[in-house]
Tab-separated table of C-alpha atoms in Angstrom:
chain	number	residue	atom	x	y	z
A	250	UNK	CA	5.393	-36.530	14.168
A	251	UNK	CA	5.893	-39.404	16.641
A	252	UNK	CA	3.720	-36.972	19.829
A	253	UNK	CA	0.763	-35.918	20.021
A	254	UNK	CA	0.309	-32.916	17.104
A	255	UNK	CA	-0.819	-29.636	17.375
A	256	UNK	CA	-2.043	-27.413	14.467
A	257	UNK	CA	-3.297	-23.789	14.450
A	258	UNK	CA	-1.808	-19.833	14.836
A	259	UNK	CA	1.863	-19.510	15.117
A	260	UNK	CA	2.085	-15.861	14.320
A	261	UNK	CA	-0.731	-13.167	13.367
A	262	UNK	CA	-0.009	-9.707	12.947
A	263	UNK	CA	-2.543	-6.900	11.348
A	264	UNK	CA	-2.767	-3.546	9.679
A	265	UNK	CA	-5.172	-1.215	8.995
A	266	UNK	CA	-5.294	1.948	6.891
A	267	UNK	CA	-3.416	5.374	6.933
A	268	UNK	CA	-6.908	7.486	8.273
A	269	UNK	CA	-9.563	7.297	10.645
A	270	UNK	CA	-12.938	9.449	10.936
A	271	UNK	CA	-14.055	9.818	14.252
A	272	UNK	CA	-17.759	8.874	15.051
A	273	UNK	CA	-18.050	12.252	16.440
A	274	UNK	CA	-17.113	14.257	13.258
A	275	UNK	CA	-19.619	11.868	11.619
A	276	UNK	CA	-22.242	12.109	14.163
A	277	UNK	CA	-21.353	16.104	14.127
A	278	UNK	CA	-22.745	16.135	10.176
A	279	UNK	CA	-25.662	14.236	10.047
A	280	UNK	CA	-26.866	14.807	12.942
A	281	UNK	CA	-27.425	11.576	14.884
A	282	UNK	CA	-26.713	11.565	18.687
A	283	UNK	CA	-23.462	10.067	19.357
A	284	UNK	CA	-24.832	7.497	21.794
A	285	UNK	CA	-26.181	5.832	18.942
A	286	UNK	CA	-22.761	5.346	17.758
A	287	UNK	CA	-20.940	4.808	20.914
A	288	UNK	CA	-23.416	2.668	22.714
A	289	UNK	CA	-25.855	1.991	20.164
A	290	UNK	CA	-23.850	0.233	18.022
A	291	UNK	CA	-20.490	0.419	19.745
A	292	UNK	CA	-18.391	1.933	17.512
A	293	UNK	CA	-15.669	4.659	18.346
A	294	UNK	CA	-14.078	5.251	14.838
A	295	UNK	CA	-13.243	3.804	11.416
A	296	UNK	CA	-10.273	3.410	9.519
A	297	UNK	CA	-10.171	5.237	6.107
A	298	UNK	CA	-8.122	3.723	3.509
A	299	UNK	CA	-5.972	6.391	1.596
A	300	UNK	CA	-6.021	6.742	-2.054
A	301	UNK	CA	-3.085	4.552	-2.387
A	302	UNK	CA	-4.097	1.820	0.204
A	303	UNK	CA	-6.454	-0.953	-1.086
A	304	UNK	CA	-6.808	-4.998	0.405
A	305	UNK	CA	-3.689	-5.943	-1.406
A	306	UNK	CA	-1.283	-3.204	0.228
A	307	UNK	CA	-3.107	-4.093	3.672
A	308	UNK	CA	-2.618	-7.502	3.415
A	309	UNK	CA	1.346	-7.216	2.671
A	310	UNK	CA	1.650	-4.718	5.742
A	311	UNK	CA	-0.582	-7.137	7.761
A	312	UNK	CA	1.892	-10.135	6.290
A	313	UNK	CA	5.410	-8.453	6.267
A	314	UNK	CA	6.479	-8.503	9.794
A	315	UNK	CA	5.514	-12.407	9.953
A	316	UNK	CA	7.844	-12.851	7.316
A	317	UNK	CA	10.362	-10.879	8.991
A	318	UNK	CA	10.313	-12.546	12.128
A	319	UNK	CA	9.745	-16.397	10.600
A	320	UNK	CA	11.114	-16.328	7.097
A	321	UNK	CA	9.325	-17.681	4.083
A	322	UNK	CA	11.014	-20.928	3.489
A	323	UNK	CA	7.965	-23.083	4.353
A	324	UNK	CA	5.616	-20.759	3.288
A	325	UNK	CA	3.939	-23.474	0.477
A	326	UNK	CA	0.369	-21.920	0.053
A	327	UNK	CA	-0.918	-17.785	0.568
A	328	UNK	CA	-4.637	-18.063	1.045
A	329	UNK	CA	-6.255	-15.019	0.834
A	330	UNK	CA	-9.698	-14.044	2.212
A	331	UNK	CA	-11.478	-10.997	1.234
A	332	UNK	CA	-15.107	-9.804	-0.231
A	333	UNK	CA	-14.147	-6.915	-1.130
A	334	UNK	CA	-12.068	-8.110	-4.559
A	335	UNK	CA	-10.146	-6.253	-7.055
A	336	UNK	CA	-10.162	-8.556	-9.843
A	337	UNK	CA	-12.773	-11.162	-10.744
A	338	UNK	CA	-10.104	-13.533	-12.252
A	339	UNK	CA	-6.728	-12.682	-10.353
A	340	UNK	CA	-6.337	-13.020	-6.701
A	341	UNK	CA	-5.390	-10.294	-4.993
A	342	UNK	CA	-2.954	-12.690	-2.883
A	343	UNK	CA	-0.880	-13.277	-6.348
A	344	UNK	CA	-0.050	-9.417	-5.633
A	345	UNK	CA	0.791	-9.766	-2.251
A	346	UNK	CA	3.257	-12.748	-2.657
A	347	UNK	CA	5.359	-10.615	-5.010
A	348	UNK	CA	5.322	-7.560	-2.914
A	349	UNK	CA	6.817	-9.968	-0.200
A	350	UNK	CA	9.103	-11.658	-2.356
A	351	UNK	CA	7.925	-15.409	-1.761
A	352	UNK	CA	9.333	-18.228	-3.553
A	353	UNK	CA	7.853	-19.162	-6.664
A	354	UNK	CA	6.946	-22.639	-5.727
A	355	UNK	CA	3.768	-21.856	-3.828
A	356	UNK	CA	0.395	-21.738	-4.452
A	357	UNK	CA	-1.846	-19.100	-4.044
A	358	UNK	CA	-5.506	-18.547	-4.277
A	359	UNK	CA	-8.298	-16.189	-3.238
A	360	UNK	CA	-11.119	-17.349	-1.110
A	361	UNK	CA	-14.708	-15.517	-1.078
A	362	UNK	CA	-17.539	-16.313	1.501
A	363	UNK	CA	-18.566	-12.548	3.010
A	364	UNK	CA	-17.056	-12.496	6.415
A	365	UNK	CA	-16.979	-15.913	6.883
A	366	UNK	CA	-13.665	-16.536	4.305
A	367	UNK	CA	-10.736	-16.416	6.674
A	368	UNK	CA	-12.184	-18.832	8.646
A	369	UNK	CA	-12.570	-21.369	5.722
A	370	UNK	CA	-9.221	-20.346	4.597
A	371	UNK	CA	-7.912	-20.920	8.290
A	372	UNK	CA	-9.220	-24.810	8.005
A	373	UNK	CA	-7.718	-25.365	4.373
A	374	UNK	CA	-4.653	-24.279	5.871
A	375	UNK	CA	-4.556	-26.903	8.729
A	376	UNK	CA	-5.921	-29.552	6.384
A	377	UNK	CA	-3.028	-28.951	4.203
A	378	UNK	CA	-0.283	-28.481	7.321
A	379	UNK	CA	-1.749	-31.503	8.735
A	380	UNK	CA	-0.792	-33.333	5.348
A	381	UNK	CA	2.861	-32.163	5.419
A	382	UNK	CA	3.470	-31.007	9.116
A	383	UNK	CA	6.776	-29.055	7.761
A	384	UNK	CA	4.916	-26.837	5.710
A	385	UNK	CA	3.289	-23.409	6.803
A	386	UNK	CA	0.606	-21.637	4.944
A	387	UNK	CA	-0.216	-18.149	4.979
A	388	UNK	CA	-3.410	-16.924	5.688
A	389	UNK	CA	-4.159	-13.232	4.786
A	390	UNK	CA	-7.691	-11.699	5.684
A	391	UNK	CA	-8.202	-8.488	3.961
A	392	UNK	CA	-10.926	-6.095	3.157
A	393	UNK	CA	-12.517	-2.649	2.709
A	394	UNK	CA	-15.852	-2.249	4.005
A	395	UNK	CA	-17.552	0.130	1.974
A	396	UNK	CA	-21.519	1.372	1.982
A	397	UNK	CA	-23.428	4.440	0.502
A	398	UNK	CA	-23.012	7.765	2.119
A	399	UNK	CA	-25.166	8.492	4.506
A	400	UNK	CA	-26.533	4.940	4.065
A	401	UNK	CA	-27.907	2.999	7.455
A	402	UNK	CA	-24.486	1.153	7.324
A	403	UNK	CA	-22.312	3.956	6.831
A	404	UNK	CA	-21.827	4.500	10.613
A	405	UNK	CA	-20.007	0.542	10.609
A	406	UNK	CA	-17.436	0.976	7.659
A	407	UNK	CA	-13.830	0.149	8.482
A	408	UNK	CA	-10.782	-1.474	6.884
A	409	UNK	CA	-7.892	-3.937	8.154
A	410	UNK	CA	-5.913	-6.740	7.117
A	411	UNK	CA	-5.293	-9.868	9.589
A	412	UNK	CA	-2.249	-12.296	8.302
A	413	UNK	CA	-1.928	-15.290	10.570
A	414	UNK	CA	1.031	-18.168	9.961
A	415	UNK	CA	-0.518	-21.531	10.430
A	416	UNK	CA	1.738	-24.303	11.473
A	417	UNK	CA	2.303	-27.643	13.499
A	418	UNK	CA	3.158	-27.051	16.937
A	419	UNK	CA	1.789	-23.478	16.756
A	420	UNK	CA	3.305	-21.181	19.444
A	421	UNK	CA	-0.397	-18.610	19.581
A	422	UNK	CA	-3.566	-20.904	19.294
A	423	UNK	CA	-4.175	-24.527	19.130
A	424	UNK	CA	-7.307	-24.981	17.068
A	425	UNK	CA	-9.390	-27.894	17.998
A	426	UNK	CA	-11.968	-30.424	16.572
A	427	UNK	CA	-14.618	-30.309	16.074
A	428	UNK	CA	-16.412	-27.265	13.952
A	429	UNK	CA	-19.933	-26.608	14.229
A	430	UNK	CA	-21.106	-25.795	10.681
A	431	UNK	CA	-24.486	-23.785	8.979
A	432	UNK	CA	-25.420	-22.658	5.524
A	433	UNK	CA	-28.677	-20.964	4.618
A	434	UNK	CA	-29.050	-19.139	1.471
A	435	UNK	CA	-30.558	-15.502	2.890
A	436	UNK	CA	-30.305	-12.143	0.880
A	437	UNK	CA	-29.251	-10.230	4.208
A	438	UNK	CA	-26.051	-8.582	2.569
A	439	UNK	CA	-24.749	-8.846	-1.145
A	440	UNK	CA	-23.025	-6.229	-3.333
A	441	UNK	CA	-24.113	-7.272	-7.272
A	442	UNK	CA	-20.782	-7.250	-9.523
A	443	UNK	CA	-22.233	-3.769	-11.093
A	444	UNK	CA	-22.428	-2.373	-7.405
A	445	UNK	CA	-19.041	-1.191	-5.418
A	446	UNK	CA	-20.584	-0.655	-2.192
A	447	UNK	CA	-22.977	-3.467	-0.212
A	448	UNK	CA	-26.623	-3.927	-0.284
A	449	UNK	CA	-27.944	-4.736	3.130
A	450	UNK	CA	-31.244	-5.492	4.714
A	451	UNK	CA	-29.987	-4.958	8.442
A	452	UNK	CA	-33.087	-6.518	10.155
A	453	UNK	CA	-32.718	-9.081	8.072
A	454	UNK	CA	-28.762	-9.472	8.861
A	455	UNK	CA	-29.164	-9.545	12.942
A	456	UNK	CA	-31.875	-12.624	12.477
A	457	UNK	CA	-29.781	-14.185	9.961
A	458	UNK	CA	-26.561	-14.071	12.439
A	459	UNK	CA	-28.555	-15.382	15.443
A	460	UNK	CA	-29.426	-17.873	13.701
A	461	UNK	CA	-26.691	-18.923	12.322
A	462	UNK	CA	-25.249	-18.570	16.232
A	463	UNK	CA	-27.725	-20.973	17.281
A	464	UNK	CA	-27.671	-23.673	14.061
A	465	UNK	CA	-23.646	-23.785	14.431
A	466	UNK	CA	-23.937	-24.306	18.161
A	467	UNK	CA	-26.323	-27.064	18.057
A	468	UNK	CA	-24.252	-28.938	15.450
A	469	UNK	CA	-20.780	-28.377	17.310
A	470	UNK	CA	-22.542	-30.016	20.199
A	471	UNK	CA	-23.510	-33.123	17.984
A	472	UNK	CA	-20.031	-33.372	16.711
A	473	UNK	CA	-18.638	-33.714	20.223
A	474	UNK	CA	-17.836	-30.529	21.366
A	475	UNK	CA	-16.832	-28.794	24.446
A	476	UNK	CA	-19.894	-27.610	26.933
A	477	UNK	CA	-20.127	-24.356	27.394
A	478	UNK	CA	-19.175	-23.451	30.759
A	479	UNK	CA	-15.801	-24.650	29.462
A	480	UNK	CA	-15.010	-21.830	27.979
A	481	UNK	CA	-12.904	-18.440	28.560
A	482	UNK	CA	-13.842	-16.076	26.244
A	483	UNK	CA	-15.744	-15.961	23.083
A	484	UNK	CA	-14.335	-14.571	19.678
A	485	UNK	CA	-17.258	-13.105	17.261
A	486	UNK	CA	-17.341	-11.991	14.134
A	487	UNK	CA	-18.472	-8.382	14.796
A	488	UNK	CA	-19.525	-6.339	11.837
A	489	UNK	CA	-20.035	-3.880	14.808
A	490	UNK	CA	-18.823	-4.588	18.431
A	491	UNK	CA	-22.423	-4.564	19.811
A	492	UNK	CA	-23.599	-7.172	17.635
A	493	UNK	CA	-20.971	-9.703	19.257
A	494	UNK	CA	-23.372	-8.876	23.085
A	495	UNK	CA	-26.598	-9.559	20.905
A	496	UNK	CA	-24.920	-12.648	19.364
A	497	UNK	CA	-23.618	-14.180	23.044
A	498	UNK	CA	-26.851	-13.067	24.821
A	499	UNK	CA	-28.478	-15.158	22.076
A	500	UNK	CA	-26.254	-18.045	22.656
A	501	UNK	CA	-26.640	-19.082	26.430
A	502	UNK	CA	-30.815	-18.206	26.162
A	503	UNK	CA	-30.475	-20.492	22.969
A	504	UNK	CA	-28.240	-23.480	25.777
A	505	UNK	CA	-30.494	-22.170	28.414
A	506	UNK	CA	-28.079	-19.938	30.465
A	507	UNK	CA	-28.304	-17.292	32.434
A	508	UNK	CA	-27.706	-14.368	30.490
A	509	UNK	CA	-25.714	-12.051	33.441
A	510	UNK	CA	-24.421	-8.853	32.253
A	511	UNK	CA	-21.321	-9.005	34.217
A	512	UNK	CA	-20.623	-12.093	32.584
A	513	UNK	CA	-21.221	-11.397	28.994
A	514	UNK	CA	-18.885	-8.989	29.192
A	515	UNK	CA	-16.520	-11.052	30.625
A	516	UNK	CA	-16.822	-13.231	28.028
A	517	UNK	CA	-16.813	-10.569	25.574
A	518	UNK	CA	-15.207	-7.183	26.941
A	519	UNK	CA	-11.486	-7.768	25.934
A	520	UNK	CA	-12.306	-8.661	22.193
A	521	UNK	CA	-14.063	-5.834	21.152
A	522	UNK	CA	-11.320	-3.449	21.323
A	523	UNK	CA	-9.700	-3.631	18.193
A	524	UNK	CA	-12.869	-3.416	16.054
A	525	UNK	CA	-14.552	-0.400	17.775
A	526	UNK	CA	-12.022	1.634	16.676
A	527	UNK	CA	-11.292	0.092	13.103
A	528	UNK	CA	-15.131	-0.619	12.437
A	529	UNK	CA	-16.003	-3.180	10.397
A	530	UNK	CA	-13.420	-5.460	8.494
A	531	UNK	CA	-15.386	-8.275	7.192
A	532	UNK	CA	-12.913	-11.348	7.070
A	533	UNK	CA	-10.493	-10.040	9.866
A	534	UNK	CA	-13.242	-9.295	12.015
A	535	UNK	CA	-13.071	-12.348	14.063
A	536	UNK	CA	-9.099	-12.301	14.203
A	537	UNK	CA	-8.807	-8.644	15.272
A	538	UNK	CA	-10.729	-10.104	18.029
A	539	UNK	CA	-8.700	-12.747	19.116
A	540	UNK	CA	-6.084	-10.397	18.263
A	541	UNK	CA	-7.549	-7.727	21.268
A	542	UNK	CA	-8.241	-10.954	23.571
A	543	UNK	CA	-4.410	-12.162	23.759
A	544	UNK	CA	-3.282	-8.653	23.951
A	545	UNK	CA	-5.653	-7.563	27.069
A	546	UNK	CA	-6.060	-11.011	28.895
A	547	UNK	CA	-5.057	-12.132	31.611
A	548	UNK	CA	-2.624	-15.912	31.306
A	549	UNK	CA	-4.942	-18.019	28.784
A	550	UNK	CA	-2.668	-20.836	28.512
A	551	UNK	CA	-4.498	-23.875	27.720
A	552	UNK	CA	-7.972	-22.306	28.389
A	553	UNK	CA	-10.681	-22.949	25.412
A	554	UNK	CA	-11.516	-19.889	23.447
A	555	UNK	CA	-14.540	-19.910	21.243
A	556	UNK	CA	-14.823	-18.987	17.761
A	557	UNK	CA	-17.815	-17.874	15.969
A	558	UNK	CA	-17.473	-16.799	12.583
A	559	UNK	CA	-20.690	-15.669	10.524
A	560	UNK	CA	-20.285	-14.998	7.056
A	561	UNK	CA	-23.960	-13.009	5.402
A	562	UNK	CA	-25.930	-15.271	2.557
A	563	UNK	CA	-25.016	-16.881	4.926
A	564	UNK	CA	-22.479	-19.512	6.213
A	565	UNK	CA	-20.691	-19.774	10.106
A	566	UNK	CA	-18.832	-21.666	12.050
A	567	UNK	CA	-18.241	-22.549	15.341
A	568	UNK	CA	-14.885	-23.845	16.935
A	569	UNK	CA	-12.763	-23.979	19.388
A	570	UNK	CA	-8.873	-22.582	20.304
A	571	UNK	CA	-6.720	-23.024	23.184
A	572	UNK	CA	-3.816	-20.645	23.790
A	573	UNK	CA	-0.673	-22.467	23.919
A	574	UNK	CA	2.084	-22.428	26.454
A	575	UNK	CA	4.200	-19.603	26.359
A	576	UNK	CA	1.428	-17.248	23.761
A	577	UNK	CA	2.295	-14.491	25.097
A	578	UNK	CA	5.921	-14.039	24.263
A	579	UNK	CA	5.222	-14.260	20.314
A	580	UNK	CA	2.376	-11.464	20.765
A	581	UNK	CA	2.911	-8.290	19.007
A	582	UNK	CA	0.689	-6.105	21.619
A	583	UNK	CA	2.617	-3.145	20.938
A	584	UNK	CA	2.773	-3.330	17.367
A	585	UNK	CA	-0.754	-3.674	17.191
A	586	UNK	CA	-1.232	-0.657	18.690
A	587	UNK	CA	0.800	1.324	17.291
A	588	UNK	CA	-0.983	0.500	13.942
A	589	UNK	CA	-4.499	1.433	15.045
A	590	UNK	CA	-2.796	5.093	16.947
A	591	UNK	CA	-0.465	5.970	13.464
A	592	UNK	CA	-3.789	6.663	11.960
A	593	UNK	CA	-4.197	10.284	10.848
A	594	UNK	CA	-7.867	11.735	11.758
A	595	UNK	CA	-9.895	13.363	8.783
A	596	UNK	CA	-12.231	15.729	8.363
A	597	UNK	CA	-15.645	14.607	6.961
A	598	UNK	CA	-15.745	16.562	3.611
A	599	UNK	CA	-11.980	14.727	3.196
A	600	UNK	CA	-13.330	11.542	4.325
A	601	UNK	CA	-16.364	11.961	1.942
A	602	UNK	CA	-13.844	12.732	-0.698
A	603	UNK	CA	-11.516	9.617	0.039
A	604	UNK	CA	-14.803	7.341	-0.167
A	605	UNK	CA	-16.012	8.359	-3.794
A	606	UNK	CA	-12.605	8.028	-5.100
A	607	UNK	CA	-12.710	5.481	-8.408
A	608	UNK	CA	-10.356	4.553	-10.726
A	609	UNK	CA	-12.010	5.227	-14.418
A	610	UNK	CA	-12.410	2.227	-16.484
A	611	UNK	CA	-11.006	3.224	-19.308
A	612	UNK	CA	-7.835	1.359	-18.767
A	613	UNK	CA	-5.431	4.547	-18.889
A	614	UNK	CA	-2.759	5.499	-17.021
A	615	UNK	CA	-3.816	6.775	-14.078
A	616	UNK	CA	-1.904	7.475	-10.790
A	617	UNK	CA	-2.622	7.945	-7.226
A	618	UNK	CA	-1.833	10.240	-4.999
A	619	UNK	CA	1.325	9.603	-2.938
A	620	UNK	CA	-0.810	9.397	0.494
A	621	UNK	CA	0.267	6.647	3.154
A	622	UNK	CA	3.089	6.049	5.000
A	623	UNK	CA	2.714	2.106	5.006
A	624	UNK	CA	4.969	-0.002	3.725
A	625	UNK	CA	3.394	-1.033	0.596
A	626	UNK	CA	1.284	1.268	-2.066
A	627	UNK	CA	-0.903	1.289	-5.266
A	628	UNK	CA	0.482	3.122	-7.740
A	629	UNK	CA	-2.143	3.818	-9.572
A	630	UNK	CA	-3.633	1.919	-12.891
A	631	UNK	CA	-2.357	1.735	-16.983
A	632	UNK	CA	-3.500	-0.328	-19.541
A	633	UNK	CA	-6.156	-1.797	-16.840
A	634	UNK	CA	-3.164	-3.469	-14.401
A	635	UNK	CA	-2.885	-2.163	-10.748
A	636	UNK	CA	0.532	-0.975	-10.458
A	637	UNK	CA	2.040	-2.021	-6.859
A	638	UNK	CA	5.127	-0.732	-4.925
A	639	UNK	CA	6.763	-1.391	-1.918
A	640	UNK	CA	7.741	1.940	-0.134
């Protein structure tokens, strides 16, 4: 390409699940005072996957309407993020290319790094679209966050899948060099393959994080990158929307800022949105919040956005975005929101029910429950394959 190139997010579009439990209904059962929900943590709700709903049919919902709108023609690669795996030898984004009917000559592969993957997946994909500038990859982020009842972490479940189309010339995000990089192996969240819900040390899990806030920083300041006053808004990984404050309060003490309320939250405010009414999402955390950021800001063309994405054991990543002319005619604002108001509220006992679900591992035929109204389904399970359909 004989200009100057620009590689990033041409399209993202997300989905979440077919239910939601209120915070007050849970709040209402065991007894905690809402404002430990609501302002504690900051979390309104949390999407509730149905019994047919898992990461794969997410990730096709989150997927489809990028397809729709862009073809799949130069669609060479699906990457798919997730922690919350279905298979420990097939990637779930195998799945999702046939539900979406993608060409056969593509590859596909499934990325794992806790909450951290999409954002390794989103550099593989300009790596390889920097290669070959006429080739698009998709990038699908998709998960089920999923603790003990009445566990400490209960209170920050949630579920969504975030599929963003990364291209040359992108028409959403230009993503810059540098990245600001940190690993430390830390046992602040894990979930054992004999485990299906997370282990989590939550002290732990804050230090870790602010940590990693700092460590990433540092380094993406001795690559060369922007200062911080550049900046419009920050995009956090927020496993729940308070921890993105804590994380940006810890972030201009750590460059020796003033840490002003008024603006933290204008750094902050318009990307929480999304997520305090999903809960947490693990991979598409940080991209629901970009997602909320373009939808609710004001013009952002050309202005930096920060990315911090912290993934627990732990690894994160720091880098920068700027929104590129015209962004706002390729959002899907109202799209976006109608996927987070379709949800249908439940009760508690039903969401308790929902939550303990299982398939039994006897490799049998069993089938699910014709429950959502999304575009995609699982069937149910026979002779140990997951049985997908598109609605």
């Amino acid at each position: 390409m004989s200009h100057e190139s620009f590689f990033g997010i041409h399209d993202l579009s997300f989905a979440t699940t077919e239910y939601v439990l209120s915070h007050e209904a849970l709040a209402e059962y065991n007894g905690t005072e809402i404002g430990k929900y609501h302002i504690g943590i900051g979390q309104r709700s949390m999407s509730v996957p149905a019994a047919d709903e898992d990461i794969v049919t997410l990730g096709a919902a989150a997927a489809a309407p990028i397809i729709a709108r862009h073809g799949s023609g130069r669609i060479r690669t699906v990457v798919l993020a997730t922690e919350s795996s279905i298979d420990q030898a097939k990637s779930a984004g195998v799945y999702v290319h046939s539900l979406l009917g993608l060409p056969s000559a593509c590859r596909v592969v499934e990325l794992k790094q806790a909450c951290y993957g999409a954002t390794a997946a989103l550099q593989f994909a300009i790596g390889l679209v920097r290669r070959d500038p006429d080739q698009q990859v998709l990038v699908i982020a998709s998960d089920v966050s999923k603790y003990e009842l009445d566990s400490p972490g209960e209170a920050t479940q949630g579920a969504a899948a975030v599929a963003m189309l990364v291209s040359a010339d992108p028409a959403l995000v230009r993503i810059e060099n540098p990245s600001g990089l940190f690993t430390a192996d830390v046992m602040d969240f894990w979930r054992p393959n004999y485990l299906t819900t997370a282990l989590v040390d939550g002290q732990e899990s804050v230090q870790a994080y602010l940590q990693a806030v700092a460590s990433s920083w540092k380094d993406y300041g001795e690559q060369g990158g922007r200062a911080l006053d550049e900046f419009a808004a920050f995009c956090y990984h927020q496993p729940f929307t308070k921890m993105a404050y804590k994380a940006h309060h810890h972030l201009l003490n750590y460059a020796g800022q003033e840490t002003d309320k008024a603006d933290i939250e204008h750094a902050i405010g318009r990307t929480v949105a999304y997520n305090a009414t999903i809960g947490n999402s693990y991979t598409a955390s940080v991209y629901l919040a970009l997602a909320a950021l373009l939808d609710q800001a004001d013009d952002l063309t050309d202005r930096p956005i920060g990315f911090l994405s912290y993934g627990s054991g732990s690894v994160a990543e720091f880098f920068a975005g700027t929104a590129a002319p015209g962004y706002r005619e390729h959002l899907r604002t109202e799209a976006n929101l109608e996927a987070i108001a379709r949800r249908k509220p439940v009760d508690h006992a039903r969401y308790r029910e929902l939550h303990e679900r299982s398939f039994p591992a006897d490799g049998g035929e069993h089938l699910t429950p014709q429950q959502t109204t999304g575009p995609f389904r699982l069937a149910g399970l026979s002779g140990h394959k997951r049985i997908y359909q598109a609605r």
